[in-house]
XYZ file of C-alpha atoms in Angstrom:
717
model
C 70.270 51.705 -52.129
C 70.289 51.535 -48.462
C 66.893 53.723 -48.275
C 65.350 51.296 -51.169
C 66.307 48.369 -48.998
C 65.231 49.998 -45.792
C 62.046 50.849 -47.527
C 61.216 47.604 -48.856
C 61.915 46.001 -45.625
C 59.257 48.629 -43.893
C 56.971 47.659 -46.283
C 57.313 43.581 -45.480
C 57.323 44.531 -42.023
C 54.162 46.562 -42.423
C 52.497 43.754 -44.630
C 53.924 41.156 -42.421
C 52.121 43.037 -39.356
C 48.932 43.254 -41.240
C 48.827 39.551 -42.034
C 49.449 38.903 -38.267
C 46.814 41.176 -37.280
C 44.554 39.461 -39.800
C 45.124 36.138 -38.508
C 44.781 37.465 -34.863
C 41.520 38.686 -35.780
C 41.075 35.031 -37.594
C 41.638 33.323 -34.186
C 39.669 36.059 -31.902
C 36.228 35.162 -34.573
C 36.834 31.677 -34.144
C 37.187 31.813 -30.352
C 34.074 34.172 -30.237
C 31.942 31.752 -32.320
C 32.953 28.858 -30.370
C 32.053 30.729 -27.025
C 28.839 31.197 -28.850
C 28.053 27.832 -29.579
C 28.980 26.437 -26.126
C 27.183 29.553 -24.385
C 23.753 29.308 -26.274
C 22.894 25.864 -25.015
C 23.734 26.752 -21.439
C 21.718 29.606 -21.851
C 18.875 27.759 -23.363
C 19.210 25.005 -20.646
C 19.222 27.913 -17.805
C 16.091 28.872 -19.080
C 14.532 25.452 -18.937
C 11.981 25.670 -16.039
C 9.003 23.780 -15.815
C 5.783 25.437 -17.453
C 2.340 24.182 -18.403
C -0.214 25.532 -20.577
C -3.802 24.439 -20.355
C -6.951 24.501 -22.763
C -10.321 24.082 -21.142
C -13.406 22.177 -22.730
C -16.689 22.137 -20.941
C -19.002 19.207 -21.183
C -22.306 20.537 -20.235
C -23.561 19.262 -17.016
C -20.923 16.833 -17.066
C -17.271 17.493 -16.567
C -14.382 20.040 -17.632
C -11.498 18.578 -19.376
C -8.203 20.279 -18.899
C -5.844 19.700 -21.867
C -2.557 19.785 -20.371
C 0.640 20.729 -22.389
C 4.136 20.983 -20.260
C 7.528 21.569 -21.294
C 11.010 22.125 -18.863
C 10.205 18.956 -16.957
C 13.687 17.251 -18.235
C 15.397 17.338 -14.673
C 12.749 15.146 -13.440
C 14.011 11.391 -12.926
C 11.904 8.259 -12.898
C 11.049 6.891 -9.545
C 11.883 2.991 -8.625
C 9.110 0.937 -10.359
C 8.471 3.813 -13.045
C 9.440 3.021 -16.714
C 9.521 7.044 -17.348
C 9.362 10.100 -14.975
C 6.167 11.403 -13.762
C 4.360 14.642 -12.590
C 1.198 15.255 -10.626
C -1.407 17.592 -11.721
C -4.745 18.406 -10.249
C -7.174 21.431 -9.993
C -6.979 23.443 -7.325
C -8.830 26.424 -5.685
C -6.746 29.514 -6.064
C -5.535 30.654 -2.713
C -6.192 27.522 -0.839
C -4.360 25.769 1.362
C -2.362 22.978 -0.412
C -2.259 20.896 3.091
C -5.545 19.894 2.633
C -5.226 18.395 -0.827
C -6.432 14.766 -0.117
C -5.144 11.430 -1.568
C -8.699 10.837 -3.075
C -8.727 14.379 -4.881
C -9.186 13.966 -8.705
C -5.712 14.288 -10.372
C -3.295 12.691 -12.920
C 0.077 11.218 -12.920
C 0.996 12.582 -16.440
C 4.403 10.563 -18.294
C 7.665 12.843 -19.145
C 8.682 12.822 -22.532
C 12.823 12.574 -22.937
C 12.340 16.074 -24.249
C 11.223 17.157 -20.593
C 7.725 17.733 -22.400
C 4.395 16.015 -21.333
C 0.688 16.072 -22.667
C -2.469 14.856 -21.003
C -5.759 15.273 -19.905
C -7.129 16.276 -16.478
C -11.016 15.276 -16.225
C -12.959 17.149 -13.302
C -16.625 16.030 -12.620
C -18.939 19.141 -12.155
C -19.919 17.996 -8.593
C -16.147 18.935 -7.715
C -16.914 22.554 -9.164
C -18.212 25.658 -7.916
C -19.094 28.728 -10.287
C -18.518 31.272 -7.043
C -14.542 30.254 -7.052
C -11.371 30.615 -9.477
C -9.377 27.450 -10.026
C -5.652 26.849 -11.204
C -3.808 23.722 -12.522
C -0.828 22.899 -10.360
C 1.880 20.396 -10.726
C 4.270 18.512 -8.138
C 6.383 15.616 -7.745
C 5.069 12.020 -8.217
C 4.543 10.090 -4.955
C 4.188 13.146 -3.102
C 1.224 15.692 -1.543
C 1.996 19.288 -2.736
C 3.471 21.974 -0.925
C 4.248 25.890 -1.758
C 7.953 24.518 -1.662
C 7.494 21.510 -4.333
C 5.176 22.942 -6.976
C 6.810 22.725 -10.114
C 4.441 25.004 -11.965
C 0.812 26.602 -11.763
C -1.686 28.460 -13.866
C -4.956 29.790 -13.593
C -7.493 28.667 -15.892
C -10.778 30.230 -17.195
C -13.887 28.098 -16.885
C -17.386 28.999 -19.145
C -19.626 28.318 -16.138
C -22.679 29.154 -18.639
C -21.711 26.144 -20.790
C -20.999 23.696 -18.161
C -24.144 24.727 -16.490
C -26.413 25.873 -19.584
C -29.893 27.379 -18.332
C -33.045 25.642 -18.692
C -35.827 27.908 -19.480
C -38.235 25.410 -19.804
C -37.461 24.245 -15.904
C -40.646 24.160 -14.143
C -40.748 23.622 -10.429
C -40.868 19.917 -9.063
C -40.245 18.100 -6.134
C -40.092 14.496 -4.346
C -41.472 14.054 -0.620
C -40.177 10.808 0.684
C -41.697 9.714 3.834
C -39.921 8.106 6.983
C -42.707 6.975 9.739
C -41.807 7.289 13.325
C -44.248 4.936 15.041
C -47.061 6.303 16.936
C -45.518 9.888 16.605
C -45.234 11.686 13.261
C -44.100 11.303 9.267
C -41.406 13.351 8.091
C -41.529 14.370 4.461
C -38.197 14.666 2.924
C -38.492 17.244 0.348
C -35.988 18.002 -2.584
C -37.202 20.426 -5.224
C -35.723 22.102 -8.404
C -36.985 24.838 -10.838
C -38.006 27.261 -8.255
C -35.574 29.617 -9.932
C -38.107 32.353 -10.797
C -39.693 32.615 -7.406
C -38.348 36.139 -6.324
C -37.800 36.856 -2.337
C -40.843 39.069 -0.895
C -40.068 42.179 1.205
C -38.699 41.351 4.500
C -37.117 38.234 3.065
C -33.683 37.729 2.596
C -34.108 34.928 0.062
C -37.252 33.489 -1.650
C -39.605 30.944 0.177
C -42.168 28.267 -1.002
C -44.801 26.936 1.176
C -45.526 23.195 1.681
C -48.159 21.456 3.212
C -49.840 17.675 3.228
C -53.509 17.686 2.159
C -55.802 14.629 1.044
C -55.701 13.874 -2.333
C -58.880 15.649 -4.277
C -59.497 18.045 -1.050
C -61.041 21.366 -1.738
C -57.734 23.650 -1.498
C -60.133 26.865 -0.141
C -60.447 24.781 3.065
C -56.586 24.697 3.550
C -56.395 26.980 6.885
C -53.463 29.056 8.547
C -53.317 26.499 11.464
C -52.681 23.425 9.266
C -49.489 22.233 9.313
C -47.277 23.619 7.014
C -43.281 24.468 6.366
C -41.787 27.917 4.539
C -38.953 26.670 2.530
C -35.998 28.841 1.601
C -34.894 28.404 -2.365
C -30.954 28.598 -3.303
C -29.725 30.710 -5.829
C -30.105 27.712 -8.244
C -33.694 27.225 -7.654
C -33.561 24.195 -5.594
C -34.689 23.374 -1.896
C -34.289 20.846 0.376
C -36.179 20.751 3.775
C -38.285 18.453 5.990
C -42.333 18.902 6.595
C -43.107 17.204 10.090
C -46.852 15.888 9.888
C -47.746 14.522 13.650
C -49.493 10.829 13.166
C -52.859 12.385 15.025
C -53.159 14.330 11.768
C -53.451 11.036 9.360
C -55.907 8.572 9.059
C -54.827 5.591 7.463
C -58.144 5.224 5.252
C -57.033 8.285 3.143
C -54.530 9.001 0.301
C -52.298 11.874 0.482
C -50.265 14.237 -1.300
C -47.963 16.987 -0.601
C -48.310 20.693 -2.433
C -46.316 23.859 -2.681
C -47.437 27.437 -3.378
C -46.302 30.860 -3.143
C -44.962 32.177 0.183
C -47.446 34.681 2.264
C -50.576 33.057 0.456
C -52.841 30.283 0.394
C -53.311 27.811 -2.050
C -55.440 27.650 -5.173
C -55.640 25.612 -8.554
C -54.064 28.842 -10.102
C -51.312 29.386 -8.197
C -49.758 25.707 -7.047
C -45.986 25.177 -7.980
C -46.046 21.574 -7.992
C -47.871 18.510 -6.055
C -46.703 15.124 -5.743
C -48.352 12.040 -4.062
C -46.647 10.412 -1.472
C -46.589 6.650 0.054
C -46.891 6.362 4.020
C -46.090 2.799 5.450
C -49.130 2.958 7.803
C -47.932 -0.516 9.310
C -44.760 1.135 10.418
C -46.530 4.392 11.590
C -49.486 2.461 13.691
C -47.523 -1.097 14.879
C -50.544 -3.431 15.924
C -48.486 -4.692 18.698
C -45.880 -2.057 19.841
C -44.644 -4.210 22.603
C -43.503 -6.621 19.817
C -40.844 -4.419 18.399
C -39.807 -4.268 21.751
C -38.286 -7.707 21.634
C -36.552 -6.682 18.006
C -34.955 -4.312 20.480
C -32.809 -7.790 21.108
C -31.398 -7.165 17.646
C -29.975 -4.015 18.749
C -27.063 -6.521 19.967
C -26.096 -6.607 16.183
C -26.395 -2.779 16.338
C -23.495 -3.059 18.864
C -20.904 -2.910 15.611
C -22.185 0.510 14.878
C -18.690 1.182 13.251
C -16.143 -1.095 11.893
C -14.884 -3.362 14.747
C -12.190 -6.266 14.679
C -10.654 -8.407 17.029
C -6.700 -9.720 16.494
C -5.686 -12.685 17.949
C -1.819 -13.175 18.241
C -0.168 -16.560 17.602
C 3.670 -16.340 18.244
C 6.239 -18.212 16.045
C 9.172 -18.604 18.545
C 12.221 -15.990 17.488
C 10.429 -15.372 14.188
C 7.281 -13.515 14.374
C 3.807 -12.825 15.407
C 0.719 -13.695 13.290
C -2.514 -11.444 14.616
C -5.563 -13.138 12.812
C -8.004 -10.338 11.948
C -11.678 -11.093 12.028
C -13.618 -7.907 11.409
C -17.286 -6.581 10.802
C -19.119 -3.382 10.372
C -17.009 -2.219 7.003
C -19.950 -2.270 4.725
C -19.508 1.223 4.097
C -16.081 1.382 2.626
C -16.154 1.489 -1.057
C -13.755 -0.046 -3.578
C -11.210 3.329 -4.773
C -10.539 3.400 -8.730
C -8.289 0.317 -10.097
C -9.824 -1.666 -7.017
C -12.431 -4.475 -7.754
C -13.339 -5.007 -4.086
C -13.180 -2.313 -1.153
C -10.049 -2.580 0.943
C -8.746 -1.508 4.254
C -4.998 -1.337 5.798
C -4.113 -2.996 8.971
C -1.061 -2.749 10.847
C 0.554 -3.246 14.684
C 1.144 0.066 16.579
C 2.545 0.910 19.657
C -0.129 2.193 22.102
C -0.348 5.761 22.490
C 2.301 6.513 19.718
C 2.379 9.292 17.022
C 0.260 8.387 13.959
C 1.905 10.692 11.866
C 5.173 8.598 12.457
C 3.635 5.700 10.216
C 5.685 5.190 7.283
C 4.985 3.392 3.823
C 7.775 1.075 4.460
C 5.771 -0.154 7.862
C 4.944 -3.829 8.271
C 1.217 -3.861 7.217
C -1.726 -5.365 5.062
C -4.396 -4.285 2.686
C -7.145 -6.626 3.611
C -10.232 -7.131 1.428
C -13.806 -6.093 2.608
C -16.410 -9.167 1.822
C -19.921 -7.654 0.462
C -21.475 -8.071 4.169
C -18.682 -5.934 5.574
C -16.698 -8.806 6.975
C -12.961 -9.076 6.942
C -10.503 -12.044 7.623
C -7.061 -11.852 7.136
C -3.605 -12.500 8.825
C -0.921 -9.898 9.812
C 2.397 -11.312 10.261
C 5.007 -9.125 12.079
C 8.771 -10.084 12.446
C 9.599 -10.749 15.946
C 12.651 -8.068 15.015
C 10.364 -5.600 14.975
C 8.704 -6.071 18.603
C 9.917 -4.895 22.071
C 8.526 -6.926 24.963
C 8.728 -3.740 27.392
C 5.942 -2.066 24.839
C 2.271 -2.293 24.596
C 0.700 -3.079 21.045
C -2.605 -2.216 19.585
C -3.478 -3.155 15.825
C -5.084 -0.043 13.482
C -7.128 -0.169 10.677
C -7.650 2.704 8.408
C -8.511 3.641 4.733
C -6.687 2.214 1.622
C -4.326 4.633 -0.169
C -3.675 6.858 2.627
C -1.903 7.128 5.946
C -3.420 6.686 9.326
C -4.441 9.815 11.379
C -6.903 10.055 14.509
C -9.739 11.273 12.367
C -9.720 8.525 9.638
C -9.097 5.535 12.148
C -11.564 2.953 11.415
C -11.184 0.918 14.563
C -8.105 -0.464 16.963
C -7.748 -3.289 19.021
C -5.657 -4.320 21.840
C -3.427 -7.100 21.393
C -1.826 -9.718 23.827
C 1.650 -11.175 22.893
C 3.005 -14.267 24.721
C 6.666 -12.751 24.962
C 7.610 -16.211 26.589
C 6.457 -17.972 23.801
C 7.729 -15.531 21.142
C 11.607 -14.977 22.886
C 11.605 -18.466 24.604
C 14.441 -18.062 27.653
C 15.819 -21.837 27.045
C 17.553 -20.871 23.841
C 18.318 -24.152 22.318
C 21.476 -22.396 21.102
C 22.480 -22.584 25.060
C 23.214 -26.176 24.806
C 25.785 -25.065 21.918
C 28.191 -23.955 24.614
C 28.642 -27.748 25.741
C 29.412 -27.978 22.293
C 32.588 -26.444 23.098
C 33.568 -29.040 25.639
C 32.574 -31.407 22.985
C 35.746 -29.846 20.999
C 38.265 -30.924 23.613
C 37.204 -34.680 22.701
C 40.322 -35.137 24.770
C 38.063 -35.587 27.850
C 36.711 -38.650 25.759
C 39.646 -39.948 27.562
C 37.568 -39.931 30.760
C 35.680 -42.266 28.864
C 37.900 -44.757 30.201
C 36.166 -44.429 33.557
C 33.087 -45.727 31.349
C 34.454 -48.377 33.691
C 32.197 -46.834 36.327
C 29.667 -47.465 33.752
C 29.740 -50.534 35.788
C 27.691 -49.039 37.797
C 25.476 -49.064 34.466
C 23.807 -52.050 36.678
C 22.000 -49.652 38.142
C 21.119 -48.950 34.791
C 19.050 -51.687 35.628
C 16.630 -49.234 36.627
C 17.579 -48.101 33.181
C 14.867 -50.357 32.256
C 12.936 -47.119 32.713
C 15.265 -46.375 29.769
C 12.557 -49.084 28.232
C 11.121 -45.179 27.417
C 14.329 -44.782 25.460
C 12.458 -47.311 23.398
C 10.239 -44.742 22.907
C 13.418 -43.523 20.844
C 12.520 -46.272 18.563
C 9.710 -44.006 17.909
C 13.034 -42.253 16.325
C 12.513 -45.063 13.932
C 9.718 -42.803 12.764
C 12.648 -40.544 12.047
C 12.308 -42.967 8.956
C 9.031 -41.166 8.303
C 11.469 -38.312 8.395
C 11.103 -38.711 4.670
C 7.791 -37.204 4.702
C 9.602 -35.058 7.158
C 9.687 -33.253 3.809
C 6.420 -32.025 5.463
C 8.805 -30.077 7.589
C 6.044 -30.409 10.366
C 6.833 -33.844 11.055
C 10.359 -32.795 10.799
C 9.578 -31.223 14.229
C 9.251 -34.163 16.235
C 12.628 -35.440 14.523
C 13.970 -32.164 16.075
C 13.207 -33.072 19.689
C 15.855 -35.977 18.919
C 18.200 -32.985 18.638
C 18.092 -32.461 22.363
C 19.779 -35.993 22.238
C 22.869 -33.279 21.552
C 22.461 -32.598 25.483
C 23.063 -36.011 25.565
C 26.506 -34.741 25.219
C 26.631 -33.618 28.637
C 25.858 -37.655 28.661
C 29.642 -37.421 29.154
C 29.369 -37.079 32.632
C 27.394 -40.161 32.316
C 29.992 -41.284 34.744
C 27.079 -40.318 37.337
C 24.453 -42.406 35.404
C 22.212 -39.422 37.023
C 22.640 -37.964 33.514
C 20.149 -40.508 32.526
C 17.810 -38.098 34.695
C 18.577 -35.416 31.843
C 16.750 -37.631 29.462
C 13.988 -36.005 31.234
C 14.739 -32.933 29.631
C 12.953 -34.767 27.016
C 10.330 -32.827 28.775
C 11.308 -29.639 27.708
C 10.986 -30.861 24.399
C 7.716 -29.784 24.979
C 8.631 -26.522 23.839
C 9.646 -28.168 20.538
C 8.174 -24.948 19.239
C 11.681 -23.611 19.970
C 13.423 -26.643 18.456
C 12.230 -24.538 15.325
C 15.513 -22.849 15.867
C 16.916 -25.807 14.007
C 19.968 -23.577 13.847
C 21.476 -25.307 16.763
C 21.791 -28.281 14.372
C 24.840 -26.615 13.301
C 26.243 -28.195 16.573
C 25.463 -31.412 15.247
C 29.042 -30.751 13.547
C 30.067 -32.177 17.079
C 28.382 -35.106 15.854
C 31.929 -35.818 14.814
C 32.941 -36.285 18.283
C 30.535 -39.174 17.928
C 34.265 -40.807 17.474
C 34.291 -41.317 20.879
C 31.314 -43.352 20.343
C 33.916 -45.875 20.746
C 33.164 -45.607 23.979
C 29.747 -46.517 23.096
C 31.160 -50.303 23.311
C 30.809 -50.376 26.905
C 27.184 -49.387 25.729
C 26.967 -52.863 25.278
C 23.331 -52.422 25.501
C 23.470 -51.871 21.946
C 19.790 -50.629 22.749
C 20.935 -47.064 23.349
C 23.095 -47.899 20.022
C 19.722 -47.341 18.376
C 19.706 -43.719 19.631
C 22.955 -43.721 17.373
C 20.482 -44.302 14.507
C 19.496 -40.461 15.209
C 22.790 -39.666 14.163
C 21.669 -40.436 10.998
C 18.514 -38.301 11.322
C 21.355 -35.641 11.481
C 20.836 -36.144 7.695
C 17.518 -34.888 8.606
C 19.310 -31.384 8.455
C 18.025 -31.830 5.021
C 14.437 -31.281 6.270
C 15.977 -28.088 8.109
C 16.154 -26.882 4.591
C 13.535 -23.573 4.808
C 10.657 -23.827 2.692
C 10.891 -21.124 0.242
C 8.876 -19.682 -2.738
C 10.223 -19.263 -6.208
C 9.166 -17.483 -9.334
C 9.367 -19.789 -12.367
C 8.539 -19.933 -15.976
C 6.194 -22.998 -17.474
C 9.279 -25.229 -17.500
C 10.270 -24.657 -13.888
C 13.087 -22.501 -14.972
C 13.818 -19.757 -12.134
C 12.658 -16.091 -13.240
C 14.161 -12.731 -11.846
C 10.862 -10.866 -12.936
C 7.859 -11.413 -15.174
C 6.162 -8.491 -17.845
C 2.722 -7.613 -17.825
C 0.677 -10.179 -19.507
C 3.218 -12.685 -19.109
C 2.481 -16.158 -17.276
C 4.425 -17.127 -14.102
C 4.453 -20.133 -11.734
C 4.974 -19.511 -8.355
C 6.979 -22.683 -6.420
C 7.033 -23.406 -2.928
C 9.208 -26.233 -1.279
C 9.854 -28.211 0.604
C 5.763 -28.786 2.192
C 3.931 -31.599 3.437
C 2.036 -33.653 0.680
C -1.387 -32.534 0.781
C -1.012 -29.093 2.224
C -3.218 -26.474 0.789
C -2.050 -22.671 0.223
C -4.141 -19.955 -0.163
C -2.303 -17.719 -2.812
C -2.375 -14.054 -3.045
C -0.645 -11.184 -4.786
C -0.077 -8.067 -3.037
C -0.546 -5.091 -2.606
C -3.849 -4.761 -3.756
C -4.887 -8.447 -3.584
C -5.448 -10.644 -6.407
C -6.300 -14.399 -5.647
C -4.416 -17.125 -7.443
C -5.529 -20.629 -7.895
C -4.759 -22.774 -4.423
C -1.623 -24.708 -4.223
C -1.689 -28.138 -2.972
C 1.464 -30.068 -2.015
C 2.386 -33.185 -4.223
C 4.232 -36.145 -3.068
C 7.673 -34.282 -3.920
C 6.798 -31.657 -1.276
C 5.976 -29.052 -3.961
C 3.163 -26.572 -4.508
C 2.755 -24.727 -7.336
C 0.215 -21.842 -8.307
C 0.129 -20.097 -11.886
C -0.949 -16.743 -12.936
C -1.044 -14.810 -15.985
C -0.327 -11.145 -15.139
C -2.946 -8.411 -16.261
C -1.603 -6.505 -19.104
C -2.492 -3.508 -17.193
C -1.174 -4.928 -13.576
C 1.087 -2.222 -12.082
C 4.724 -2.341 -12.585
C 7.365 -2.597 -9.925
C 7.636 -5.138 -6.628
C 5.029 -6.974 -5.522
C 4.756 -9.561 -2.738
C 3.346 -13.303 -3.301
C 1.789 -14.636 -0.265
C 1.314 -18.345 0.355
C -1.052 -19.048 3.825
C -1.860 -22.581 4.962
C -3.494 -23.258 8.051
C -0.429 -23.154 10.230
C 1.920 -21.356 8.273
C 2.365 -17.726 5.701
C 5.382 -17.704 3.290
C 6.157 -14.655 1.301
C 8.206 -13.693 -1.490
C 8.923 -10.061 -3.217
C 9.143 -10.407 -7.173
C 9.082 -7.919 -9.857
C 6.498 -6.773 -12.591
C 7.936 -5.263 -15.461
C 6.444 -2.891 -18.267
C 5.097 -4.953 -21.392
C 7.376 -3.154 -23.586
C 10.442 -3.168 -21.286
C 13.668 -4.164 -22.538
C 14.554 -7.314 -21.147
C 17.088 -7.956 -17.954
C 20.136 -6.419 -19.792
C 22.388 -4.046 -17.785
C 22.441 -0.798 -19.862
C 26.081 0.434 -20.512
C 27.975 3.378 -18.196
C 27.012 6.629 -20.157
C 30.123 7.661 -22.282
C 29.579 11.406 -22.274
C 28.412 11.345 -26.346
C 25.820 13.981 -25.221
C 25.203 17.759 -26.770
C 27.458 18.901 -23.905
C 30.285 16.376 -25.057
C 30.046 17.221 -28.680
C 30.661 20.847 -27.797
C 33.408 20.443 -25.521
C 34.905 18.320 -28.225
C 34.398 21.111 -30.797
C 36.081 23.312 -28.436
C 39.188 21.082 -28.406
C 39.567 20.954 -32.131
C 39.238 24.753 -32.554
C 41.694 25.383 -29.739
C 44.000 22.942 -31.674
C 43.489 24.834 -35.028
C 44.257 28.448 -33.366
C 47.812 26.841 -31.923
C 48.419 25.749 -35.288
C 47.813 29.277 -36.268
C 49.738 30.892 -33.776
C 52.840 28.484 -34.627
C 52.341 29.410 -38.230
C 51.934 33.066 -37.235
C 55.364 33.043 -34.958
C 57.425 30.896 -37.968
C 56.716 33.933 -40.338
C 57.711 36.486 -37.978
C 60.593 34.917 -37.335
C 61.285 34.657 -41.112
C 60.607 38.017 -41.706
C 62.777 39.436 -38.855
C 65.538 37.050 -40.415
C 64.951 38.767 -43.761
């Protein structure tokens, strides 16, 4: 019986052990499965490196189209102003120096899809290709130049040169001969030929040649002699040739017609061996001028030749404590051409420290892109904030090609500038009088105003009759026109009334001498600095105007009139800075405008009748002229082109005296409107895998508990 029980127990024990082993095997299998699920994407992600495949299509005698398909670009992020990430692609000669890649090289900026894939076409003109070279397509980050360190991927390409440059079996030799006359000296015939590919080099020649000479039309070819003026032009591998035939003026007769003929090297011409012939036109008046002395007078026009290349002047206008406006007037920029996407050519201008390293010029430095007129002239204004200037340094304005950085080699021109530092940073800082405003706080000294009795010497104020000039303070009545002070310009004269603040020192009016300080009105000439109307804040001490009670002795209420200027303290309103707003058609403020959308730029306050030239930058777009209305507001409306670049742009209002700017954002036409995105909750693939792993962990725990209970139960039995 005992043995039977033990056998049964062993049987149950073995079975339980088998069950436990089965359960543990199941658990291990589950863990392995989960690990595989988690590890597979990680391994896949680790293998995601940018790579490209390129298909080549030749368009005979025109271009080569490279169809680019890329994968593994998922880690690339969109840069500011981009709606999706991009990568650059270009065709490059294998083994070439990447530092020589230029901004105007043919390239594309391909957009990257959410899965890290891209598909685009790079079209390269045949003029940029050489059948003797090998090429590859390279990819690198947007808004940068390629280096060996930042190249995403590269792949060699094979071009079918025969398909790109199909041979023309019917090609026959032909050439042109354009004449250039040198008065009383010679005529140069510039010969450009093609179709000479069948000509072979003769013994002793390293390449094939062909003879060229000038003869009279219908002349007997047998009379061409070895001493006649002729050239032996070398022929290139592609059957082309380029050379110049110089013929002395003494060999020519204005009564005859001429042609240039070509025939085989080391032979004499005949009707049977001529390769080609072409008639030429000679300007006999230019070759044999009747009055050669007169052209000497045209040498005076040589003056306009002085601007052999681009030149410009940059005159500085200082706006105290704010900026310097450099009025740029340039000429000789006629050879500058518009770049792709530009409706007219442009040139960059910036202020630079004399002798500084141009390689340190950065993209965010203050500069302008000036438009070049058809006659090669430029007129624009470069505003430079005072905060970027140092009176201890010397400056110059430099000019260089659009869409590039300046170098010593590509600078078009440079001009030294003279800045009036005293005008830009006036020593007499109006804020200094603000210090006396501090004593204004101890209005207690107003008690000493009791000695206003000494104001009795105000009898000497009879000389105050000169204070009649104070009547000019009546012109402060024009401060009423301070209403037109909305045009901030008139408000400037009103500002000189601020120097009346120094009248606070008038507290020491005990010595009526301070009446002399009315002289400081002379410094009112530097009313320019008065622009720093900031000191108007000291008008708060105007509260001490309570001591104006002592003005009672000012029975000469005439000065009381100046108290009216106290009202102009309200003119602090004109101190409202003129600013530009971005609005819709109803005048409602906007944060940005989408491609193809309508926007109205509004500037206020301005003087009625003031005209502003309105442009949008960086590549300038001219908007309708804005004119200040009776309310001191000027507007200019614009419909943003559907293909206008997205990102930050600047609108500029320029009048005869002032320049105002506002930075605004152009959004993509299909961009979602204005809302901020939710913070990522981590619901991507990795999160789902982790969630799955957690569930499996809980399940396995439950299984282990069940196993444990069964083991305990078995042990108990």
